[in-house]
Coordinates of C-alpha atoms (C1' of nucleotides) in Angstrom, one line a residue:
Chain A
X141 CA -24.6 -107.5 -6.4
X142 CA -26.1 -105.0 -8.6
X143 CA -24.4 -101.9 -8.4
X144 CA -26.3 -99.3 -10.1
X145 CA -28.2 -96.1 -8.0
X146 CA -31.8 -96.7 -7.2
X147 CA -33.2 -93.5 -6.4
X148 CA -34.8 -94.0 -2.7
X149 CA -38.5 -93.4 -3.9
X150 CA -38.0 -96.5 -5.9
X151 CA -37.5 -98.4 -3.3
X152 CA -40.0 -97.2 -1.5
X153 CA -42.3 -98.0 -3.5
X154 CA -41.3 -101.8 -4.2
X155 CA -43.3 -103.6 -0.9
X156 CA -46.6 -102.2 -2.3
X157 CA -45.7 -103.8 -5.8
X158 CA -45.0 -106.7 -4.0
X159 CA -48.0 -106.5 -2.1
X160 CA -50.5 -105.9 -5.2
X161 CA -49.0 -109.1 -6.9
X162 CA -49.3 -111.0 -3.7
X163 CA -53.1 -110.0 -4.1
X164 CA -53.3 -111.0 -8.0
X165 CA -51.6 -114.1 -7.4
X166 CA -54.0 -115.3 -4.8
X167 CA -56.8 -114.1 -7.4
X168 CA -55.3 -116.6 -10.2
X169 CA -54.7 -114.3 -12.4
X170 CA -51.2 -115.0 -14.5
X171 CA -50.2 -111.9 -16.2
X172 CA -50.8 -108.2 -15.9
X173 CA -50.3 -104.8 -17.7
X174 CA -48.7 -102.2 -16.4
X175 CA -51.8 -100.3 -17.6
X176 CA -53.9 -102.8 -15.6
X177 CA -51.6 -102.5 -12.6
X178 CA -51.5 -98.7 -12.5
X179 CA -55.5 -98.2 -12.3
X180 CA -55.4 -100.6 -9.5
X181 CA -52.7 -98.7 -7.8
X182 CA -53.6 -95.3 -8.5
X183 CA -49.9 -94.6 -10.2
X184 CA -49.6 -93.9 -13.5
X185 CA -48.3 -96.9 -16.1
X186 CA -44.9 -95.2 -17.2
X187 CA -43.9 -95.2 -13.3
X188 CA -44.2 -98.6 -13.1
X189 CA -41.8 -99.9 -16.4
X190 CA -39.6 -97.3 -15.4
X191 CA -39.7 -98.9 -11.4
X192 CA -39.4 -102.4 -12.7
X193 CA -36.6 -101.1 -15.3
X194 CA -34.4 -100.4 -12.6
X195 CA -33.6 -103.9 -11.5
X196 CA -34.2 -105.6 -15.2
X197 CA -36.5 -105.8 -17.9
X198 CA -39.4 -108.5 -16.3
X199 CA -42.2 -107.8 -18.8
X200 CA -43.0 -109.5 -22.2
X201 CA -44.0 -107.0 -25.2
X202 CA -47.8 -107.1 -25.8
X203 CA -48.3 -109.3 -23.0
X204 CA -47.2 -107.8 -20.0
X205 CA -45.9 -109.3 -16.6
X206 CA -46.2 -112.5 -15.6
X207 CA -47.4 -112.3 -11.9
X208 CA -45.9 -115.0 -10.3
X209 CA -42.5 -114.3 -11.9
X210 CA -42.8 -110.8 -10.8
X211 CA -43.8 -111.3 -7.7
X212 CA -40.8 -113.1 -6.9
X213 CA -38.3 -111.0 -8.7
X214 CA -39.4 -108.4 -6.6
X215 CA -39.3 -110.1 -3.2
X216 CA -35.4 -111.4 -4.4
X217 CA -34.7 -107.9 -5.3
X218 CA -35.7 -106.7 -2.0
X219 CA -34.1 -109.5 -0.3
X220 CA -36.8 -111.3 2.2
X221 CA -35.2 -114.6 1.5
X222 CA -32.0 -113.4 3.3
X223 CA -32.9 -113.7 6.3
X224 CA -31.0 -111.4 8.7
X225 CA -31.0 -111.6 11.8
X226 CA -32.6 -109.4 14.3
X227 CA -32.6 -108.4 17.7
X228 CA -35.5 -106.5 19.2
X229 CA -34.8 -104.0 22.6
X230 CA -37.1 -102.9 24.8
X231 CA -40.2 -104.9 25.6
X232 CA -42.6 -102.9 26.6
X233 CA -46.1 -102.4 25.3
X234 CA -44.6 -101.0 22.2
X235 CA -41.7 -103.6 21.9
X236 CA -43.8 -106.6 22.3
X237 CA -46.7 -105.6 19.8
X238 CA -43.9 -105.2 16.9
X239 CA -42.7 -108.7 17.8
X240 CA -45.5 -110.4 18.0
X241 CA -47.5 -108.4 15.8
X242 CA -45.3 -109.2 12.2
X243 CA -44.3 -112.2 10.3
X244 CA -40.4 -111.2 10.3
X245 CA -39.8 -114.1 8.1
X246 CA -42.1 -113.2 5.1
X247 CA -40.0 -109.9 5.6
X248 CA -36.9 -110.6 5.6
X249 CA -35.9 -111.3 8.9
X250 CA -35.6 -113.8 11.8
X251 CA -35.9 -112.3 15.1
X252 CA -33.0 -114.0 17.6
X253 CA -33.4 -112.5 20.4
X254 CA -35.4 -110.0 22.6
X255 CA -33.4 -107.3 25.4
X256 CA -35.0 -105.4 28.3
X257 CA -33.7 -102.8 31.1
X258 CA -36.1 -104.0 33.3
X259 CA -34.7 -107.0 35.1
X260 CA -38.1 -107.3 36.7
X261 CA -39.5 -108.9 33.5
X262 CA -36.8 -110.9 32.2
X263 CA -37.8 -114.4 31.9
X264 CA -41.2 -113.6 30.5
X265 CA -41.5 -115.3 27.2
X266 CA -42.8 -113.5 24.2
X267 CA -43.7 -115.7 21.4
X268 CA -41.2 -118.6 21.3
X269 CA -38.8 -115.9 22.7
X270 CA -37.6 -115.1 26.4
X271 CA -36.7 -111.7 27.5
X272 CA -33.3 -111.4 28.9
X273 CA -31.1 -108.4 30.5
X274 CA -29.8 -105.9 29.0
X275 CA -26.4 -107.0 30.8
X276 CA -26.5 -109.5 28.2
X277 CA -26.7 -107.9 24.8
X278 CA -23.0 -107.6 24.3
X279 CA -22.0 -111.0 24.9
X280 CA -25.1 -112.5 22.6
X281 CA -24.0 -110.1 19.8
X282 CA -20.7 -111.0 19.8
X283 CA -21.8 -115.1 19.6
X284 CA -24.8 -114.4 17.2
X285 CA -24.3 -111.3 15.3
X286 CA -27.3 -110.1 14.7
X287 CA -27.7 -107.8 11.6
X288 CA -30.0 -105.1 12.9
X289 CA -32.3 -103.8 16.1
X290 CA -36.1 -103.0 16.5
X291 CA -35.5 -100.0 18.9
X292 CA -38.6 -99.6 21.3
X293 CA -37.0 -97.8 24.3
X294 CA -37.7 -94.6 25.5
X295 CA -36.3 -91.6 23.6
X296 CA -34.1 -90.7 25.9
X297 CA -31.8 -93.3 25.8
X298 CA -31.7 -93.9 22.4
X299 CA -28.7 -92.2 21.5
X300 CA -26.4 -93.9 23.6
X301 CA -27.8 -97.2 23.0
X302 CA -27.7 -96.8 19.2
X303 CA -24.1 -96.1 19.6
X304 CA -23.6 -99.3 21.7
X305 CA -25.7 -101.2 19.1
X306 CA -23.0 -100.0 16.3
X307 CA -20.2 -100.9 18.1
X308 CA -22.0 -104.5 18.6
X309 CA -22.1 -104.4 14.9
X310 CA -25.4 -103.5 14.0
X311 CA -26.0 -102.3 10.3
X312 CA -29.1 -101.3 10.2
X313 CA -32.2 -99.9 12.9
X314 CA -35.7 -100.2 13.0
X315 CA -36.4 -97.1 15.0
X316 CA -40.2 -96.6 16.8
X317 CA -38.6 -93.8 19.1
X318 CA -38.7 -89.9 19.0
X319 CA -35.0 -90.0 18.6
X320 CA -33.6 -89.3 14.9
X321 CA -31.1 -92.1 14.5
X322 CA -28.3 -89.4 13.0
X323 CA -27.4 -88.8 9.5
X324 CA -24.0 -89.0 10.8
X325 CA -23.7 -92.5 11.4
X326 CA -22.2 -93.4 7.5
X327 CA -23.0 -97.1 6.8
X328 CA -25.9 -97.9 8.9
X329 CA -29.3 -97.8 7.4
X330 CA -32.1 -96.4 9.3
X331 CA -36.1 -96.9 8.7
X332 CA -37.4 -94.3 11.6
X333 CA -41.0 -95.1 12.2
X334 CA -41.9 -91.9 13.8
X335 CA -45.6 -92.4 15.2
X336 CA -46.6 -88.9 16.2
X337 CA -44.7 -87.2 13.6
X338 CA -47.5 -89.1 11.6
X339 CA -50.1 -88.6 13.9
X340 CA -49.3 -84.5 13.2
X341 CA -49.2 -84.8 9.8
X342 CA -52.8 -86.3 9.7
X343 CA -53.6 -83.3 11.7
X344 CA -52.1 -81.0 9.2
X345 CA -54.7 -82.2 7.0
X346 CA -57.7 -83.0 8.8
X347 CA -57.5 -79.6 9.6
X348 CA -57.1 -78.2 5.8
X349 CA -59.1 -79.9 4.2
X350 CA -61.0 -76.6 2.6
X351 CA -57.7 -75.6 1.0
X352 CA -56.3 -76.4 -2.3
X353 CA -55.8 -80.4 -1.9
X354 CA -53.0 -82.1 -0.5
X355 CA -54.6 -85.1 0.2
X356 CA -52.7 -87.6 -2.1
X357 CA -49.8 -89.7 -1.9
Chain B
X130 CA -57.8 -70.4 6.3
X131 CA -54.4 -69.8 4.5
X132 CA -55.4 -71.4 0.7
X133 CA -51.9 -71.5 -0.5
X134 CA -51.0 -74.5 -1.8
X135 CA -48.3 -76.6 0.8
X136 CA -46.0 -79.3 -1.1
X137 CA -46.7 -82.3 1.1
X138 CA -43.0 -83.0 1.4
X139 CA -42.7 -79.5 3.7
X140 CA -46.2 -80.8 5.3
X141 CA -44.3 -83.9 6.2
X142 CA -41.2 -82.0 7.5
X143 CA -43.4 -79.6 10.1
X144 CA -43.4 -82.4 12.7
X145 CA -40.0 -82.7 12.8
X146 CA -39.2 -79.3 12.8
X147 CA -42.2 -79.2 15.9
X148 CA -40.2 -81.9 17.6
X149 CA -36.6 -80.5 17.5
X150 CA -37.7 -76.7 18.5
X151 CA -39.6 -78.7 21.7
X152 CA -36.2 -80.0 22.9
X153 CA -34.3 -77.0 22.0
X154 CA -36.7 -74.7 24.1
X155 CA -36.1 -77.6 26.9
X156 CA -32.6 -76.4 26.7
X157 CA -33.8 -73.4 27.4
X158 CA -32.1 -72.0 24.0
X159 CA -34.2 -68.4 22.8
X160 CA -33.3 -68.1 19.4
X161 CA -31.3 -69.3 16.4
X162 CA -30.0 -69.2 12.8
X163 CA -31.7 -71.3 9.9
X164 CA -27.8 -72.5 9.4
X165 CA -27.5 -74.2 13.3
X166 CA -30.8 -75.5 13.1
X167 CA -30.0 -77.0 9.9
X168 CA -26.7 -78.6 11.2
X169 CA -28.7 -79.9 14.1
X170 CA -31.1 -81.6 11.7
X171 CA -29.3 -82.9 8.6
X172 CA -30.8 -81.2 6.4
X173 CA -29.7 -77.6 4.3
X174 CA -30.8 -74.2 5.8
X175 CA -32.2 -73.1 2.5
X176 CA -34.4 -75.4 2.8
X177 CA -35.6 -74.6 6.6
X178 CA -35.7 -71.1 5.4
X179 CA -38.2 -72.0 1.9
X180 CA -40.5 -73.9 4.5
X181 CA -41.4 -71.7 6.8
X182 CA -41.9 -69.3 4.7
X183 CA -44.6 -71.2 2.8
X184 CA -46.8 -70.0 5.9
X185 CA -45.1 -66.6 7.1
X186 CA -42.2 -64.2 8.2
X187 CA -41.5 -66.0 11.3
X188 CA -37.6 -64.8 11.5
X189 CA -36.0 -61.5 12.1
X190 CA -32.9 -60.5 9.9
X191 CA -29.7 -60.6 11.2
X192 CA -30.9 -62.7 14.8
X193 CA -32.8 -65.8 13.3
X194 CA -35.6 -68.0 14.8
X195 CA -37.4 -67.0 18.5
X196 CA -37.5 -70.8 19.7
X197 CA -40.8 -70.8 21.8
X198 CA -42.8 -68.4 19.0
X199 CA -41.4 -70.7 16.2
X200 CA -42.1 -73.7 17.7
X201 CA -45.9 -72.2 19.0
X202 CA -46.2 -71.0 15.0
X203 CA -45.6 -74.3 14.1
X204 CA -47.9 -76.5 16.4
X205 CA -50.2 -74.1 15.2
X206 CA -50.0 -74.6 11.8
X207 CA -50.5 -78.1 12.4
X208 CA -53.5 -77.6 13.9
X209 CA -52.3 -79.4 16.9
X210 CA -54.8 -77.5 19.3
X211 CA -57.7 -77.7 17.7
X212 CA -58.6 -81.7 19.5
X213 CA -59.9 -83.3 16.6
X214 CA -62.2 -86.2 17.9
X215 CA -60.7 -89.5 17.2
X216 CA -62.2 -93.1 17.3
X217 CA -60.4 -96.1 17.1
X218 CA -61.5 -99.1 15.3
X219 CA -59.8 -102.7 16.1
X220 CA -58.6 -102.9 19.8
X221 CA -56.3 -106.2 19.1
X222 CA -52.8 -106.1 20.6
X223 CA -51.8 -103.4 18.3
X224 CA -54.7 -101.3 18.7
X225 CA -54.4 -101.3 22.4
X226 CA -50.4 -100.8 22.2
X227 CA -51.5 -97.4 20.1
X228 CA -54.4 -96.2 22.2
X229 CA -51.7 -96.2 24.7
X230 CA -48.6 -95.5 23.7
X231 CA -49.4 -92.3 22.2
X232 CA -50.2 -88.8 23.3
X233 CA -53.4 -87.7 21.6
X234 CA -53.5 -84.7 23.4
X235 CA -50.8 -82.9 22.4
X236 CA -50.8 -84.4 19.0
X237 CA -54.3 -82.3 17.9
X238 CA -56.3 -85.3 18.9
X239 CA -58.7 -86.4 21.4
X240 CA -59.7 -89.6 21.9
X241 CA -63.1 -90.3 22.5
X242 CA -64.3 -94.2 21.3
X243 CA -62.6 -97.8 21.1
X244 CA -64.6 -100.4 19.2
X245 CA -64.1 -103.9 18.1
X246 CA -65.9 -106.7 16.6
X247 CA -65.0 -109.3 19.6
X248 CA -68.0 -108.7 21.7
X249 CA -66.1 -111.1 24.2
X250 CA -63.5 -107.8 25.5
X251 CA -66.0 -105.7 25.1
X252 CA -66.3 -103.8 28.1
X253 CA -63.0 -104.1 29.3
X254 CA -61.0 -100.9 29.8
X255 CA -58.2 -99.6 27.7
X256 CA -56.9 -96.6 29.6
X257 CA -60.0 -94.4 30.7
X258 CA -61.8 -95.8 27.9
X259 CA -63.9 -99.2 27.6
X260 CA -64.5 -101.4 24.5
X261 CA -67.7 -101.6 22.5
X262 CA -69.0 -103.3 20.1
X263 CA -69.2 -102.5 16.8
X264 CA -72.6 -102.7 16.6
X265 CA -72.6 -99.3 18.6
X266 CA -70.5 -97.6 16.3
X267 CA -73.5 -96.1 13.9
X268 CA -75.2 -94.7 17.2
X269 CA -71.8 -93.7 18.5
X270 CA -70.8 -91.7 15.4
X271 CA -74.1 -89.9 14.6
X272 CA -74.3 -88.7 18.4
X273 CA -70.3 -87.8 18.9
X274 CA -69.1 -87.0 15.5
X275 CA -65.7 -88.4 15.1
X276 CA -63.2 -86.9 12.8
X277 CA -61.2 -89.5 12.2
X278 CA -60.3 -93.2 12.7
X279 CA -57.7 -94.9 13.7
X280 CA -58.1 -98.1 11.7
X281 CA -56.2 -101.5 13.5
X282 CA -58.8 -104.1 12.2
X283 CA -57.7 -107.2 10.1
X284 CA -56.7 -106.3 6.3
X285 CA -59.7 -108.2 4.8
X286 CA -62.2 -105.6 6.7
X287 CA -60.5 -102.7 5.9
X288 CA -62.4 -101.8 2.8
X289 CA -65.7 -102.6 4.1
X290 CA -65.1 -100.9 7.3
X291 CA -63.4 -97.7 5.4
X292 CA -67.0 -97.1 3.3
X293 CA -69.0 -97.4 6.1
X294 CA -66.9 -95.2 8.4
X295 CA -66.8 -92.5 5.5
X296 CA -70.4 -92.8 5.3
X297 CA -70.9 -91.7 9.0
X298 CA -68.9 -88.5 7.9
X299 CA -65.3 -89.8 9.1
X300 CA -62.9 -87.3 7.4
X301 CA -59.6 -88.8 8.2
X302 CA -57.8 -92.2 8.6
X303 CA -54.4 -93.4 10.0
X304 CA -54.6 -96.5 8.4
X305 CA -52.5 -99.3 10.3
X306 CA -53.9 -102.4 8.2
X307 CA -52.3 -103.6 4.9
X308 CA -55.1 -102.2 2.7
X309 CA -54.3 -99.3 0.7
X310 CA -57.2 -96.7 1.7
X311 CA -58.0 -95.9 -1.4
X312 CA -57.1 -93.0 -4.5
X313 CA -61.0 -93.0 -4.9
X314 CA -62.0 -91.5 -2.0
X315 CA -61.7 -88.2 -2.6
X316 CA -61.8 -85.6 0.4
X317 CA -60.8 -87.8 2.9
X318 CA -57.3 -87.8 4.5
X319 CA -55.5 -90.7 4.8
X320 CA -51.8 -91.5 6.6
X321 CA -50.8 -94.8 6.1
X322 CA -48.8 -97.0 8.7
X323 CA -48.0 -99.7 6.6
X324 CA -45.3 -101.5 8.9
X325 CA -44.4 -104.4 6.8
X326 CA -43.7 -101.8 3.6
X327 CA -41.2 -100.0 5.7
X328 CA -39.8 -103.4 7.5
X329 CA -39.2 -104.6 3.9
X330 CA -37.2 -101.3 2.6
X331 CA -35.3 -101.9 5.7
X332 CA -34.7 -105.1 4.4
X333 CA -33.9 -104.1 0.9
X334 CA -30.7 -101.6 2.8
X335 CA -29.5 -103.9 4.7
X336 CA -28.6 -105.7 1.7
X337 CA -27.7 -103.3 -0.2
X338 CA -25.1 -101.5 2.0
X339 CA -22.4 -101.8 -0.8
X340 CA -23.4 -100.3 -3.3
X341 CA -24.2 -96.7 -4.2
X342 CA -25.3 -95.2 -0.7
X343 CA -29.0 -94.7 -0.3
X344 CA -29.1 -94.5 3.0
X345 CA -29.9 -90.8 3.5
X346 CA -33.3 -89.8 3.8
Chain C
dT39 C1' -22.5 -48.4 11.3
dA40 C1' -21.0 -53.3 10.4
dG41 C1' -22.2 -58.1 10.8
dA42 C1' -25.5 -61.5 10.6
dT43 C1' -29.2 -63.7 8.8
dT44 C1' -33.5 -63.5 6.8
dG45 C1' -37.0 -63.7 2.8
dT46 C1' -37.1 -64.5 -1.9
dT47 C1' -35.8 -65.1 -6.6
dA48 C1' -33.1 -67.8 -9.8
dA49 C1' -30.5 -72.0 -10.9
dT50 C1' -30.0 -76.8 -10.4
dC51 C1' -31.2 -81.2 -9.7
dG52 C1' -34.0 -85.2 -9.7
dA53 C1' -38.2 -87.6 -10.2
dT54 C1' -42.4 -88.2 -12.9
dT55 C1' -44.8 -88.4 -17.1
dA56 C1' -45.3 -88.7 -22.1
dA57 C1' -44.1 -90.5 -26.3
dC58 C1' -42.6 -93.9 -29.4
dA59 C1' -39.7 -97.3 -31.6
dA60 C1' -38.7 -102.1 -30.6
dT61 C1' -40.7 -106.5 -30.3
dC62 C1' -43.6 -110.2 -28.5
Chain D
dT54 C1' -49.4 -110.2 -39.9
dA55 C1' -51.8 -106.9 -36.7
dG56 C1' -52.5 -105.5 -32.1
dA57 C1' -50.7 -104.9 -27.7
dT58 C1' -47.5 -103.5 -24.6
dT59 C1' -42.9 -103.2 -23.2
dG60 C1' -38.3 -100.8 -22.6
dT61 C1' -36.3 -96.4 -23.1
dT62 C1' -35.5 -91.8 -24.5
dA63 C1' -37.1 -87.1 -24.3
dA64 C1' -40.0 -83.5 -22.1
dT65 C1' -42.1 -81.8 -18.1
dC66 C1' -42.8 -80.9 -13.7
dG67 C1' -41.7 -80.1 -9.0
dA68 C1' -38.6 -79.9 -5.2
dT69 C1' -34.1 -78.6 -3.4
dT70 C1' -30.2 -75.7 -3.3
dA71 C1' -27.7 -71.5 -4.2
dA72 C1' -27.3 -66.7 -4.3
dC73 C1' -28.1 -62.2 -2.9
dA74 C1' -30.7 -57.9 -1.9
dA75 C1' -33.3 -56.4 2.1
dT76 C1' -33.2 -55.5 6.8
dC77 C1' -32.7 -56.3 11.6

DNA sequence: TAGATTGTTAATCGATTAACAATC
DNA sequence: TAGATTGTTAATCGATTAACAATC
């Protein structure tokens, strides 16, 4: 596999590439500037080559990129024909939006299976899915292995489970709770979705609106 | 109002900071040192130090941080008592799970409208709250005067419903739809929650695991 | 006073933007 | 060939880290 550093923001930044191309493709259109691309975005040109010049060089000279090529570079780069597998736990409100809510296999993923404390609602399907005791979650890891867990359980117990989860084998986390999923856990990547933290920050700035602007990405 | 300019990357970094001062003062901890803190968090107590002091002197030499006056310093820097009014436009399965899942209240918010084009659930309850219909919103927004909107409508609506909500003088968005709120409108806040983006960069890690890390945030 | 830790300036690091030669 | 636009190097900008004098 490619070995060289990407710098995070690059990363980042590569679903909303992927997204804008999805967009042009469905228009027709076959090729693009980076000039082109940029106004659309909002980012300037010379981020864009250099982006794309991470990975390879995808464009033709006085052409441009060819949008369907592209497009699918940049889905293989991320991976989303992989398919890992994951495991969602806790099926609350919360929990059961996120799995019903997103087409895991356009992203990357194939959910296998769904975990719950509460015994009381094990049994209830969600999607093609059942929900099934926590009291299970070893035993299905250790016959399935998935590669990494949508955490929707309260804060509180997030720490310990996230430790169980890594002994189980998990590699990486989908984290919707308050808890940081530590910086000392070496090996494991982490996407936190931290809703309130981004509920505050739109404060921040509803609130400031006056002062010298802030308000762009 | 302070009119120093605020990186965004230390605006983005206040909730946290809120978040970990609440559960130290739950400890019932008084004070402490820029250097603890920062081992607690991950991060480097230079940079905890440069932060704060973007908005004032909030240590004392030689002791370090008061917990509760820090923490108060910062919720007030957010804003997070002022109870911005906030509607909420889209109550799907996702909109629902957010108009529930989250406290408004102590996040600088109050929540005062739910609204969705499905004049079928209209009128059913979501919390203390009932649906309307859409057609109400225009009444709704000139009478109550919403600050922002919490957008969880289908992507294809997104533009059309972001002009027309900007035109009855919404000032912020948390965007939960695929659209990219755009660049153009200046003066207008917006926090994206772009799920898929950050589902795919979690996919783009788990693959990536062995090569140079990149999973630090 | 001595020790600790801040506030702040200076140094470093990394990311973004600009420029341009290479090339379709 | 001439025009367009890339890939890539160099310049700029901004954010992070280190260092240390000020001070509790």
């Amino acid at each position: 596999m490619n070995n060289k550093y990407i710098p995070l923001p690059v990363i980042k930044r590569l679903p909303r590439y992927h997204r804008y191309l999805e967009e042009l493709k469905a228009l027709g259109i076959s090729h693009i500037s980076s000039k082109e691309l940029s106004e659309r975005m909002g980012v300037t040109a010379s981020q864009i080559r250099q982006d794309l010049n991470c990975f390879g060089c995808f464009g033709i000279q006085g052409y441009g990129y060819s949008i369907k090529s592209l497009y699918e570079e940049i889905g293989s780069i991320l991976g989303l024909e992989n398919q890992k597998k994951a495991i969602l736990v806790g099926a609350g409100n919360l929990g059961k939006t996120i799995a019903t809510h997103l087409k895991f296999d356009s992203r990357g993923f194939d959910l296998i299976g769904i975990f719950d404390a509460d015994e009381e609602i094990c049994g209830t399907a969600i999607g093609k899915m059942t929900i099934q005791p926590l009291t299970k979650l070893n035993s299905f890891c250790k016959r399935r292995h998935p590669d990494i867990a949508i955490l929707c359980i309260p804060g509180e117990n997030a720490a310990e489970m996230t430790d169980r989860l890594i002994e189980l084998g998990i590699k990486g986390f989908w984290n919707f709770t308050q808890f940081d999923i530590a910086h000392t856990h070496k090996g494991v990547a982490v996407e936190n979705v931290h809703l309130s933290d981004s509920l505050m920050t739109l404060c921040y700035r509803v609130n400031n609106m006056d002062g010298p602007d802030v308000n762009s990405k």
